[in-house]
XYZ file of C-alpha atoms in Angstrom:
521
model
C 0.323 -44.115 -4.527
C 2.115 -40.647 -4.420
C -1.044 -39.020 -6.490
C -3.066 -40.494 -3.433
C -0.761 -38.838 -1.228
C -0.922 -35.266 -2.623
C -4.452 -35.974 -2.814
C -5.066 -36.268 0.845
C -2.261 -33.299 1.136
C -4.705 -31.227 -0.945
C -7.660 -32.492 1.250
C -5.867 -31.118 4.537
C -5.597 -34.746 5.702
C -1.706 -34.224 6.286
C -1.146 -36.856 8.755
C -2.630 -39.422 6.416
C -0.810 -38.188 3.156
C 2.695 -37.817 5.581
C 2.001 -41.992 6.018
C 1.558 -42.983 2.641
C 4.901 -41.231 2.055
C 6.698 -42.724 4.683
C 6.152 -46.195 2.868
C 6.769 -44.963 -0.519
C 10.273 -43.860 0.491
C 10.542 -46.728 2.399
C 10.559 -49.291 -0.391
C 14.419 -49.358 -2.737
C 14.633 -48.382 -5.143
C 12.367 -45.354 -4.780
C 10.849 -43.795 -7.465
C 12.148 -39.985 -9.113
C 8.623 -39.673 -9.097
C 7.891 -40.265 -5.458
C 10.887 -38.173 -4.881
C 9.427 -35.236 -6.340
C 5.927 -35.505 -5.338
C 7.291 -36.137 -1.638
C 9.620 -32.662 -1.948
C 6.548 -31.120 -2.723
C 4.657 -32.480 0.010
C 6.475 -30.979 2.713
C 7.687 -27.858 0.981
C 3.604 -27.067 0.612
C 1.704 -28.927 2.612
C 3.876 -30.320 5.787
C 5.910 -27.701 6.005
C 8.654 -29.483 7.623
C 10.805 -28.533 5.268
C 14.085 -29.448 6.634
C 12.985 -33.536 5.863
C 12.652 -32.612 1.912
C 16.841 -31.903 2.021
C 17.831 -35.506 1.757
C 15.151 -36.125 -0.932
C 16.513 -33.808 -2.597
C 19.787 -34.965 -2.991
C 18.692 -38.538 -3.681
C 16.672 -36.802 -6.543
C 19.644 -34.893 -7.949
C 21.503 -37.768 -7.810
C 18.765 -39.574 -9.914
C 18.203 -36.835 -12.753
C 20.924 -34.647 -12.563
C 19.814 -32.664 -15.434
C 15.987 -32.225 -14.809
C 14.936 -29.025 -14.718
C 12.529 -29.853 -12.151
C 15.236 -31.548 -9.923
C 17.233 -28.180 -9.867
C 13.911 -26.040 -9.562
C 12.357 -28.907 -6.299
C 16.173 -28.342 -4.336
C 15.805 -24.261 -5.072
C 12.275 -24.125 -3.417
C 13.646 -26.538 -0.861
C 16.953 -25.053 0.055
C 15.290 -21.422 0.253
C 12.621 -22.316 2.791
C 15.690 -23.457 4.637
C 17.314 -20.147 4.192
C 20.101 -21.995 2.090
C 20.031 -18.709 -0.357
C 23.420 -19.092 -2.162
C 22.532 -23.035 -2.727
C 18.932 -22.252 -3.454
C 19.950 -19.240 -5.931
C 22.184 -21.948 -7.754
C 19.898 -24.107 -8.518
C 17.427 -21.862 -9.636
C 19.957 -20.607 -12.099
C 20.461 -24.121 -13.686
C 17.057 -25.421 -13.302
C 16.256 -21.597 -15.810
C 19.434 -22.846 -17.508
C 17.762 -26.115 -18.271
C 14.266 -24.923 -18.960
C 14.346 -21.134 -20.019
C 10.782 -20.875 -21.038
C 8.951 -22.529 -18.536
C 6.802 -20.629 -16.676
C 6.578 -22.981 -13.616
C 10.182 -23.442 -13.079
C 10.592 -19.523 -13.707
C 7.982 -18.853 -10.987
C 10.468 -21.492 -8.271
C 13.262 -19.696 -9.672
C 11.839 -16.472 -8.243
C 10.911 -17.651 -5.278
C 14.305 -18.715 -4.485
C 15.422 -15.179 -5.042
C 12.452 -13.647 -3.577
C 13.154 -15.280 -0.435
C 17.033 -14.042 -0.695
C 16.171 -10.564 -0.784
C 16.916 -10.104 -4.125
C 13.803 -8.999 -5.515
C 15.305 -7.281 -8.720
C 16.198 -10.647 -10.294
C 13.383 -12.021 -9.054
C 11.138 -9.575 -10.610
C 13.108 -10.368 -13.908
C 11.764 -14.309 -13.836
C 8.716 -13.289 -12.684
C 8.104 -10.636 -16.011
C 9.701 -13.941 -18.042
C 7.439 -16.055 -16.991
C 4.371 -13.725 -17.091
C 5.522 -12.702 -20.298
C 4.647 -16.899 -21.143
C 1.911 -17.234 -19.522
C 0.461 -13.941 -18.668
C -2.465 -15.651 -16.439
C 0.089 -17.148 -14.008
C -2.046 -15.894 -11.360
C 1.253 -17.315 -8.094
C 3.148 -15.068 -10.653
C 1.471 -12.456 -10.459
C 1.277 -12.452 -6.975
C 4.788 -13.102 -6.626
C 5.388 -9.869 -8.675
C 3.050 -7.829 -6.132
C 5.996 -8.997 -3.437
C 8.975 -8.045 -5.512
C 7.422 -4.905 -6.175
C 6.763 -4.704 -2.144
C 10.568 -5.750 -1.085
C 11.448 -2.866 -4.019
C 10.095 0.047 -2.546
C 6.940 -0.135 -5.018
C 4.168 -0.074 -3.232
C 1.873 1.623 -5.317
C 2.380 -1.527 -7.942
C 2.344 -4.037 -5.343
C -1.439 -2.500 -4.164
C -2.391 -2.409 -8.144
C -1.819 -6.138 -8.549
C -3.265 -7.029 -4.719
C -6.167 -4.982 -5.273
C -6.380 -6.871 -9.023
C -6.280 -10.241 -8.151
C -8.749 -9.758 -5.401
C -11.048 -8.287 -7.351
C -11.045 -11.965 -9.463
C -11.313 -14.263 -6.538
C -12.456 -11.586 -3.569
C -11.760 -14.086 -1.092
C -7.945 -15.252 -1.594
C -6.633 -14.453 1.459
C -3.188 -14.518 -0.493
C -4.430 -11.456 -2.723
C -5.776 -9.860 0.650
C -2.343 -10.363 3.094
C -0.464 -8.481 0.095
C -2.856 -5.764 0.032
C -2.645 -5.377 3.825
C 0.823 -5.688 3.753
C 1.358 -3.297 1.153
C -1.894 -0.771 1.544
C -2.874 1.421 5.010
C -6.459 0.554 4.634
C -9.152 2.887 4.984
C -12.563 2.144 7.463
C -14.209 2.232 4.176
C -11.971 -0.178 1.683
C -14.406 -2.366 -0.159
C -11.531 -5.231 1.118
C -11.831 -3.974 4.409
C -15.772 -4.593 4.366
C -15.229 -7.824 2.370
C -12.870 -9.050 5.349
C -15.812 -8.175 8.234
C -18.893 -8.596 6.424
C -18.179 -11.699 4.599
C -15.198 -13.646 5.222
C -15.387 -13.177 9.164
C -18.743 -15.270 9.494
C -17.743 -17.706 7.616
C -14.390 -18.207 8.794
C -15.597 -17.810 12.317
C -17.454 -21.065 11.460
C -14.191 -22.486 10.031
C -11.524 -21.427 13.544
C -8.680 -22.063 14.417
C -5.428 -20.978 11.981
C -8.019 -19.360 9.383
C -9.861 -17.093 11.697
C -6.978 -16.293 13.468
C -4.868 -15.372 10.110
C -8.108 -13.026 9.114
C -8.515 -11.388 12.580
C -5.263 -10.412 12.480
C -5.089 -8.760 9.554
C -8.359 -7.094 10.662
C -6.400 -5.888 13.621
C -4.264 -4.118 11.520
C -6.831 -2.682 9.464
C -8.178 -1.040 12.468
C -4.568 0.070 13.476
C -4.158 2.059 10.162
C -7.020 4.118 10.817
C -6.904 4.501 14.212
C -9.067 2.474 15.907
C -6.315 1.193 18.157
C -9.254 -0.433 21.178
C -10.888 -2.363 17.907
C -7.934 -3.091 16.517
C -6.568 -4.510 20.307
C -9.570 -6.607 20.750
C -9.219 -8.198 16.867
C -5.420 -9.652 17.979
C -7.118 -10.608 21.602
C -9.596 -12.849 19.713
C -6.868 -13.852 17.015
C -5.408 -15.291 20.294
C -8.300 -17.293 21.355
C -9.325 -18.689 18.059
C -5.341 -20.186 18.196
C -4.138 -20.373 21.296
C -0.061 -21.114 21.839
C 1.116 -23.069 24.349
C 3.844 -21.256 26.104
C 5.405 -23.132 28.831
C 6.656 -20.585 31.600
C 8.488 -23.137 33.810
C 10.359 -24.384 30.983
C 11.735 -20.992 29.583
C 12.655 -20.048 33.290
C 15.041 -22.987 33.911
C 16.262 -22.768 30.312
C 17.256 -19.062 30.912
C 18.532 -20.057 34.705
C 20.644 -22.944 33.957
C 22.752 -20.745 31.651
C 22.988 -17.894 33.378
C 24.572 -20.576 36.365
C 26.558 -22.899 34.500
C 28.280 -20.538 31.728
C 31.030 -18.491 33.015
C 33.582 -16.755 30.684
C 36.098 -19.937 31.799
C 33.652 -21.913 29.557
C 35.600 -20.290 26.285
C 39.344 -20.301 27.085
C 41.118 -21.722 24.249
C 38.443 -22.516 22.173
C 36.848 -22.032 18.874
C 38.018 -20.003 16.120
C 40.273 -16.433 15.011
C 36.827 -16.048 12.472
C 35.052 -12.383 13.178
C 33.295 -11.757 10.000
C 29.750 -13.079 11.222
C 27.839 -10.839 13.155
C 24.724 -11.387 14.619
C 21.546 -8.553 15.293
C 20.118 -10.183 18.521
C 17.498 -8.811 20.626
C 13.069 -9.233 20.520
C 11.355 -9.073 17.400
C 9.713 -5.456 16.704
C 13.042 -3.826 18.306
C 14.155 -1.950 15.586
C 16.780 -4.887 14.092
C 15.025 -4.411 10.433
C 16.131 -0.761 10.426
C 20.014 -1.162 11.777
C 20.036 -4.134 9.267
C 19.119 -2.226 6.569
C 21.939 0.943 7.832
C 24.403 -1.156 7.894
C 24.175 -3.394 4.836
C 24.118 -0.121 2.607
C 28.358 -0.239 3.040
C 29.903 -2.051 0.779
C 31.397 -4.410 2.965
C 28.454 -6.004 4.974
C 26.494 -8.070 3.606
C 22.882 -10.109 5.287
C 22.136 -13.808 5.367
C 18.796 -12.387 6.604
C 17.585 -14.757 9.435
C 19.569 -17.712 8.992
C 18.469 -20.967 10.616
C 21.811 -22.390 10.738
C 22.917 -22.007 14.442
C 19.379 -23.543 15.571
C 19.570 -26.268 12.905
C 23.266 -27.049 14.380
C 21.942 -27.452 18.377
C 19.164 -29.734 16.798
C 21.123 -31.721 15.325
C 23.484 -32.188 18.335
C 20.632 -33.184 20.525
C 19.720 -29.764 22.000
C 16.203 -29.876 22.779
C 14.262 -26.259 22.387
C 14.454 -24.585 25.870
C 16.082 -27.305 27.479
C 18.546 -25.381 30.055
C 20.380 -29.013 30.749
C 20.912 -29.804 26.783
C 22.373 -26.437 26.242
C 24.849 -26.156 29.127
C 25.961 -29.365 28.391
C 26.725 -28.798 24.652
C 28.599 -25.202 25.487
C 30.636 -27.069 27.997
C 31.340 -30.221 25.926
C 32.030 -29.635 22.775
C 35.203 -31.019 21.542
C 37.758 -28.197 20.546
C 38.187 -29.969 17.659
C 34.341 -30.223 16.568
C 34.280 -26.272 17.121
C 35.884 -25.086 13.843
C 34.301 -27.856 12.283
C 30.897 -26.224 12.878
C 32.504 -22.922 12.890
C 32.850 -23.360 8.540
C 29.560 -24.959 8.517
C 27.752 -21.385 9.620
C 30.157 -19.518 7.533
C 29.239 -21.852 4.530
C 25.455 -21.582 5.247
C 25.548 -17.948 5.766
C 28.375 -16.364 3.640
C 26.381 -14.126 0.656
C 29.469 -12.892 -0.915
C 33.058 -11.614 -1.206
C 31.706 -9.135 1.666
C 34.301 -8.792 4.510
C 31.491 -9.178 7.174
C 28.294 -11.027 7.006
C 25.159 -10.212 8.862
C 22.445 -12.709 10.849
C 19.524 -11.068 12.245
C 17.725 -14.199 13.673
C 16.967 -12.258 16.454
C 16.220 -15.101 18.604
C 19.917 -16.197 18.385
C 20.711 -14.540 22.121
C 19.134 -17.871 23.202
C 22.146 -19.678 21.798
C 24.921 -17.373 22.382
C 26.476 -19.643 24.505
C 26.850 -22.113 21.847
C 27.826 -19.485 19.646
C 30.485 -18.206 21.115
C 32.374 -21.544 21.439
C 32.722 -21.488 17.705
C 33.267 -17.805 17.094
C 34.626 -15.567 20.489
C 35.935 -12.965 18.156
C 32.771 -12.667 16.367
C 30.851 -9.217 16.974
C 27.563 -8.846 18.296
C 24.899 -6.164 17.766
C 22.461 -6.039 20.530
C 19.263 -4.221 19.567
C 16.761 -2.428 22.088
C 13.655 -0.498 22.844
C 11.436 0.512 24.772
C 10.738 -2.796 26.848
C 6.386 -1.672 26.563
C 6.509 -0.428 22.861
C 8.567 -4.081 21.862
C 5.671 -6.229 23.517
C 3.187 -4.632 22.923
C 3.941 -4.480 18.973
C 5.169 -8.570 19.202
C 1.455 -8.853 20.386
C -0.127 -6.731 17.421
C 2.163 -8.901 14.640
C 1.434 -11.356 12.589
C 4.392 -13.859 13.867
C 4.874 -17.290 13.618
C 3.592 -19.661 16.343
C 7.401 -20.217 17.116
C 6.631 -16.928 19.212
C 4.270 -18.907 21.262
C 5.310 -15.825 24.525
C 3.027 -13.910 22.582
C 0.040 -15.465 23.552
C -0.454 -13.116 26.143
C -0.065 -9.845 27.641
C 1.641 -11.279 30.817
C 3.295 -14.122 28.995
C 5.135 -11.759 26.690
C 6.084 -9.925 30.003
C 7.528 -12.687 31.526
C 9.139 -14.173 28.573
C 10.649 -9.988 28.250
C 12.026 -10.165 31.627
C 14.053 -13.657 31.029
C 15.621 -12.500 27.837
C 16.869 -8.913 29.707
C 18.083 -11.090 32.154
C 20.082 -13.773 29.866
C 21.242 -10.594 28.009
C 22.411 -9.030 31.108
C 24.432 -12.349 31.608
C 25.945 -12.965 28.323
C 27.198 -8.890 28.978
C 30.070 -10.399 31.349
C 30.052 -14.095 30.739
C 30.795 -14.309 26.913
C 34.261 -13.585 25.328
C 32.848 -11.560 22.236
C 32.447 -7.762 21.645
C 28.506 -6.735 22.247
C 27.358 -3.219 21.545
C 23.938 -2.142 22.394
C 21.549 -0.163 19.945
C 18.579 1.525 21.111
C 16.115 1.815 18.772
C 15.385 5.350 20.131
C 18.951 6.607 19.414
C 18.786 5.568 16.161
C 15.715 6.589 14.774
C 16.156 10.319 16.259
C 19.953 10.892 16.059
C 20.676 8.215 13.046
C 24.016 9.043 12.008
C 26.274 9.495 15.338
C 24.538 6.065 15.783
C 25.147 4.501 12.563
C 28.628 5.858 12.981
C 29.254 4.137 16.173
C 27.780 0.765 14.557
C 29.705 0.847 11.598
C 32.944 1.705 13.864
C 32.060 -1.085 16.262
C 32.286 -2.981 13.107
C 35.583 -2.370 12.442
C 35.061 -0.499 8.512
C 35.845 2.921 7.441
C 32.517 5.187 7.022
C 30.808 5.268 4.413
C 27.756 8.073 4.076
C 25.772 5.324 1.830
C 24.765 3.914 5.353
C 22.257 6.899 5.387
C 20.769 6.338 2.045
C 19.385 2.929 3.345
C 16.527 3.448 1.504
C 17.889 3.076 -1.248
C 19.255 0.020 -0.130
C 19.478 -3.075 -2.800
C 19.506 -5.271 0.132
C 15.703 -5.474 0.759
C 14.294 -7.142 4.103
C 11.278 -9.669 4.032
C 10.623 -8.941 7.574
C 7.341 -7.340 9.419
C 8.929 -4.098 9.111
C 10.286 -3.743 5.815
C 7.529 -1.169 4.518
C 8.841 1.233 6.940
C 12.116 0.894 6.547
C 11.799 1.949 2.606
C 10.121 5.120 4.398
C 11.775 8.286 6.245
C 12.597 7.840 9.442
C 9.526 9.138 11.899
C 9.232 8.763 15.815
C 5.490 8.076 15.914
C 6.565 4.781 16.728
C 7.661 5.683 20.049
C 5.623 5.354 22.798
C 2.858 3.921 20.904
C 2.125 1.008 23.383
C 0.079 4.607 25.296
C -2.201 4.234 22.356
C -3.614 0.743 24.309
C -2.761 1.492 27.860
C -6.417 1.080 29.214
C -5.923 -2.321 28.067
C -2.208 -3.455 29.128
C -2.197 -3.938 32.982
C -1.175 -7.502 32.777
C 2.149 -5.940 30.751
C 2.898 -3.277 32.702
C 2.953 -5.408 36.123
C 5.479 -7.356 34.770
C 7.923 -4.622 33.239
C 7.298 -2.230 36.058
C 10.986 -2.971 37.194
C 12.352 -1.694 34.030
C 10.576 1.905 34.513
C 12.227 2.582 38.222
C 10.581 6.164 37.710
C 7.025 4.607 36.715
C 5.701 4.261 33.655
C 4.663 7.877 34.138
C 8.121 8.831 32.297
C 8.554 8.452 28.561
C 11.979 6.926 29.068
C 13.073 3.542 29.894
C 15.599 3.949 32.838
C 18.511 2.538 33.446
């Protein structure tokens, strides 16, 4: 019955395969085979991840000395962002089975999604080194090489493996991640000539996925109306659903309810987290990367943990009353309680501060700070029309369903200014603002102030960040391996026939008109 199930998984038929599971786990005793064929189901196919974590321990449990049991809870506990669990069972599952290429391929995933791509790159070479063919391998290798600062390599082994199989669209998204393609790129005409036809037969995720990356073909040669219209239709072929109402009274009910009273005499004396908050495309990539060059901060990269923990308390997503409710409820004595959880979850090291850039944490600062009120947190900014207008031209998750539009990315910018704005006088924890403009064109009196805000001594590694070990997996992490330029400002001008819908709804943040290059006050 579980072959049947990854059957139908392979087939796309999800919702069928997900069924047949359900009643193979829900016989006793269940089977270590079911177990593992059910870990992989949802670490590949459902993608819900987070349900494999139980299976997981009932499979350790059963064969504690399988390779494959140690290699199934790496995979699983890194697409939970569990790196220092996921990195220690990679190590035993290699321990267990040191020639294998498969479990040396999971074993490098686990670090690859850590952001430690220089061990990963060693299991990758071990296993290629086995099986030289290992064509995930292979491609794993092109991302090590990527999150190293090689991107020459990484293009060599993109540009390889689509050359065998021209229409992988894995072998494709690492050559645009890694490559600024040309108008004439045999991939580039590949992508339009061949693969857009037929995909455009196909819609939905698949078209959308390719037009995208078309978009930022067109982008890297400057054909920034082409390249616009690619991410409009992207859009259209899948549309998000981005409820409006809903994000209002989430963002209203706090900014009512939550006063600084709510945090008298609770949570904990704990200040090494610190959390990068702010919209994606802000800059947070490049602070993150300035500050963990000193020795003492270390990155949990975007951690999951504090949205896992309102889940799990019965905080619905956006759900003003939920939220309110937990920040003023929570027992004083649950507080430190989930207060070691995060630190658990997110601790990397023997680091005296630890860093989490889920940027979409200053949703739940609220909750936050009734764990942590000592905890420090880095707000990063820029320019409110260069931040949308890049969300809109990225390849993000439909998690970000505000970027849908033009106006609903305006809207949704407005709310989070104003919930920022709020947390500013309502929350008990030190917040410092970094503008992404500050930093890029006066880095270290900026840095400075960061790593002072901190609470550490200076150290001048923070402006070698490229040569940072601590590599980011993030949409910008190409450029941050780059020097430091400024064409990124004001680039949203580049599409400005095209933005109206944007501009309406920011126009309060420009009180001098969009005219001026400079976002006022």
């Amino acid at each position: 019955m579980s072959d049947k199930a990854m059957a139908l998984a392979k087939a796309g038929r999800i919702a069928e395969a997900d069924a047949v599971f359900g009643k193979l786990l829900g016989k006793s005793p269940v089977r270590a085979k079911t177990l593992q064929a059910a870990i992989l189901f949802h670490n590949r196919y459902s993608r819900r991840t987070r349900r494999a974590v139980p299976l997981v321990a009932a499979l350790l449990k059963a064969r504690p000395e399988a390779a494959q049991s140690h290699a199934l809870a790496a995979e699983t506990y890194a697409n939970c962002s569990r790196f220092p669990l996921a990195k220690s069972h990679a190590d035993k599952a290699v321990t267990l089975a040191p020639d294998d290429p498969d479990t040396l391929f999971i074993a490098a995933y686990a670090y690859l999604q850590s952001g430690a791509f220089g061990p990963a790159l060693g299991f990758i070479d071990h296993a290629l080194a086995l099986e030289p063919d290992h064509r995930q391998a292979r491609l794993q290798k092109g991302r090590a090489l990527l999150g190293l600062g090689d991107t020459d390599g990484a293009v060599r082994i993109a540009r390889a493996l689509w050359e065998e199989q021209k229409d992988d669209m894995n072998a494709i998204g690492l050559f645009c991640d890694a490559a600024k393609l040309h108008n004439d790129d045999p991939i580039l005409i590949h992508m339009r000539d061949v693969l857009l036809p037929a995909f455009r037969q196909v819609g939905g995720a698949t078209l959308a996925h390719l037009l995208k990356l078309l978009g930022k073909a067109h982008n890297d040669f400057g054909d920034y109306h082409t390249a616009l219209d690619y991410f409009d239709q992207a859009k259209a072929a899948q549309p998000l659903q981005y409820d409006a109402k809903r994000y209002a009274a989430f963002v209203d009910a706090q900014c009512k309810a939550i006063s600084r009273a709510d945090y008298f005499g609770k949570g904990t004396d704990h200040d090494s987290p610190v959390l990068i908050i702010g919209m994606p495309r802000s800059g947070s990539t490049l602070l993150e990367q300035i500050l963990t060059a000193h020795p003492q901060i270390a990155s949990a990269g975007e951690s999951p943990s504090l949205n896992v923990m309102v889940q799990e308390i019965g905080v619905r997503r956006h759900h003003g009353g939920d939220i309110t409710r937990a920040i003023k409820q929570i027992p004083a004595e649950a507080a430190p309680r989930f207060a070691q959880r995060y630190l658990d979850e997110t601790r990397q090291g023997d680091e005296e501060l630890t860093i989490d850039k889920s940027l979409h944490n200053f949703e739940l600062l609220g909750f936050f700070a009734t764990m942590f009120p000592k905890a420090r947190i880095l707000h990063v900014m820029r320019d409110p029309m260069d931040t949308c207008v890049s969300c809109y031209m990225q390849n993000l998750s439909a998690w970000h369903s505000y970027t849908q539009s033009l106006d609903a990315l305006g809207h949704s910018y407005v709310l989070y200014r104003r919930l920022m704005d709020h947390w500013a006088t309502a929350l008990p924890n030190p917040m410092f603002n970094v503008r992404y403009e500050d930093l890029v064109t006066d880095t270290e009196a900026q840095a400075r102030a960061a790593i002072d805000f901190l609470g550490l001594d200076w150290d001048p590694a923070c402006l070698d960040f490229q040569s940072n070990a601590n590599r980011s997996l993030t949409l910008s992490a190409r450029q941050v391996r780059e020097p430091l330029y400024t064409t990124s400002m004001q680039r949203w001008r580049r599409y400005e026939p095209h933005l109206e819908p944007l501009k309406k709804r920011l126009a309060r943040f420009y009180p001098d008109g969009l005219s001026l290059a400079e976002e006022g006050s």
